[in-house]
């Protein structure tokens, strides 16, 4: 039974794409079959998993707008068991083209339906906005991971996202759950980071993942090599953090 998890936060720079790439790689390393859906026009998850965007003939855009076969858009990566549907800058314009389509909020859900059972996990990397593509991702998802940066203003905008999730639950996807809040870019030496951690924990209690993603140089370097941290440096803190997160999610979904 495949589980679709969206990674969403309309605040940019909170670590959504980094988490998507490394969580996907960690789940695959733990012998799960994983599909990443890059739903961000910046296509960073695609390049971060070694896909050459210039060489992609069929991306998420072609599937949504031209009704291309979803299987033609699935590309392999260097990690066994991990595949990706890449994104393209054209996806920026897709939201406008989708406005006149039938069932426009459910296009990604319908696209993924034929392949859902072929994977243990499908991770959707959302763009930092609450536009129609993100609404599509949340409508397609069984649950959502919300990365929260351990910095000032971290909780700003979360109420907006939670409100969007609540509306989507009411109108489009009644079974949508919050998989968890994930604290990213955590630096235990900073008093502020610890304060944010305590505040998020107080607000959302058991919805906060036990695993925290620490600030880590290797984690920042890895995408420029087109590799997840686990292939770039398996002993790095970032790699170990994401492996722990993958184990936490697997145990939670047993």
CSV table of N, CA and C in Angstrom, one decimal, residues 13 27 43 77 97 99 110 118-119 125 130 137 176-177 180 189 198 203 208 215 229 241 251:
chain,number,residue,atom,x,y,z
A,13,UNK,N,13.1,28.4,1.8
A,13,UNK,CA,14.4,28.2,2.5
A,13,UNK,C,14.3,27.5,3.9
A,27,UNK,N,15.0,6.3,2.8
A,27,UNK,CA,14.0,5.3,2.7
A,27,UNK,C,14.4,4.2,1.7
A,43,UNK,N,12.9,23.1,-9.7
A,43,UNK,CA,13.4,21.8,-10.1
A,43,UNK,C,14.7,21.4,-9.3
A,77,UNK,N,17.3,7.0,-10.6
A,77,UNK,CA,18.4,7.8,-10.0
A,77,UNK,C,19.5,6.8,-9.7
A,97,UNK,N,-2.7,27.6,-16.9
A,97,UNK,CA,-3.3,26.6,-17.8
A,97,UNK,C,-4.3,25.7,-17.2
A,99,UNK,N,-6.3,26.5,-14.8
A,99,UNK,CA,-7.5,27.2,-14.3
A,99,UNK,C,-8.8,26.7,-15.0
A,110,UNK,N,-5.0,12.2,-9.6
A,110,UNK,CA,-5.4,11.3,-10.7
A,110,UNK,C,-4.2,10.8,-11.5
A,118,UNK,N,2.7,0.9,-6.7
A,118,UNK,CA,4.0,0.3,-7.1
A,118,UNK,C,5.1,0.8,-6.2
A,119,UNK,N,4.8,1.8,-5.3
A,119,UNK,CA,5.8,2.3,-4.4
A,119,UNK,C,5.4,2.2,-2.9
A,125,UNK,N,7.6,17.1,-3.5
A,125,UNK,CA,8.3,18.4,-3.0
A,125,UNK,C,7.5,19.6,-3.5
A,130,UNK,N,1.4,28.8,-1.9
A,130,UNK,CA,0.1,28.0,-1.6
A,130,UNK,C,-0.7,28.1,-2.9
A,137,UNK,N,-1.0,19.0,-4.7
A,137,UNK,CA,-0.1,18.0,-4.0
A,137,UNK,C,-0.8,17.6,-2.7
A,176,UNK,N,-6.7,13.7,4.7
A,176,UNK,CA,-5.3,14.3,4.8
A,176,UNK,C,-4.9,14.5,6.3
A,177,UNK,N,-3.7,14.0,6.6
A,177,UNK,CA,-3.3,14.1,8.0
A,177,UNK,C,-1.9,14.8,8.0
A,180,UNK,N,3.9,15.1,10.4
A,180,UNK,CA,4.7,15.7,11.5
A,180,UNK,C,5.3,17.0,11.1
A,189,UNK,N,23.9,24.9,19.7
A,189,UNK,CA,24.7,26.0,20.4
A,189,UNK,C,24.0,27.3,20.5
A,198,UNK,N,11.5,24.4,21.6
A,198,UNK,CA,10.6,24.3,22.7
A,198,UNK,C,9.2,24.8,22.4
A,203,UNK,N,3.6,23.9,21.0
A,203,UNK,CA,2.4,24.1,20.2
A,203,UNK,C,1.8,22.9,19.6
A,208,UNK,N,5.3,16.7,16.5
A,208,UNK,CA,6.7,17.0,16.2
A,208,UNK,C,7.6,15.8,16.1
A,215,UNK,N,22.1,21.6,11.4
A,215,UNK,CA,22.9,22.3,10.4
A,215,UNK,C,24.1,21.5,10.1
A,229,UNK,N,22.9,13.3,0.5
A,229,UNK,CA,24.0,13.2,1.5
A,229,UNK,C,24.5,11.8,1.8
A,241,UNK,N,21.0,12.0,10.3
A,241,UNK,CA,19.7,12.6,10.7
A,241,UNK,C,18.6,12.1,9.9
A,251,UNK,N,8.5,3.3,11.2
A,251,UNK,CA,7.9,2.8,12.4
A,251,UNK,C,6.5,3.3,12.7
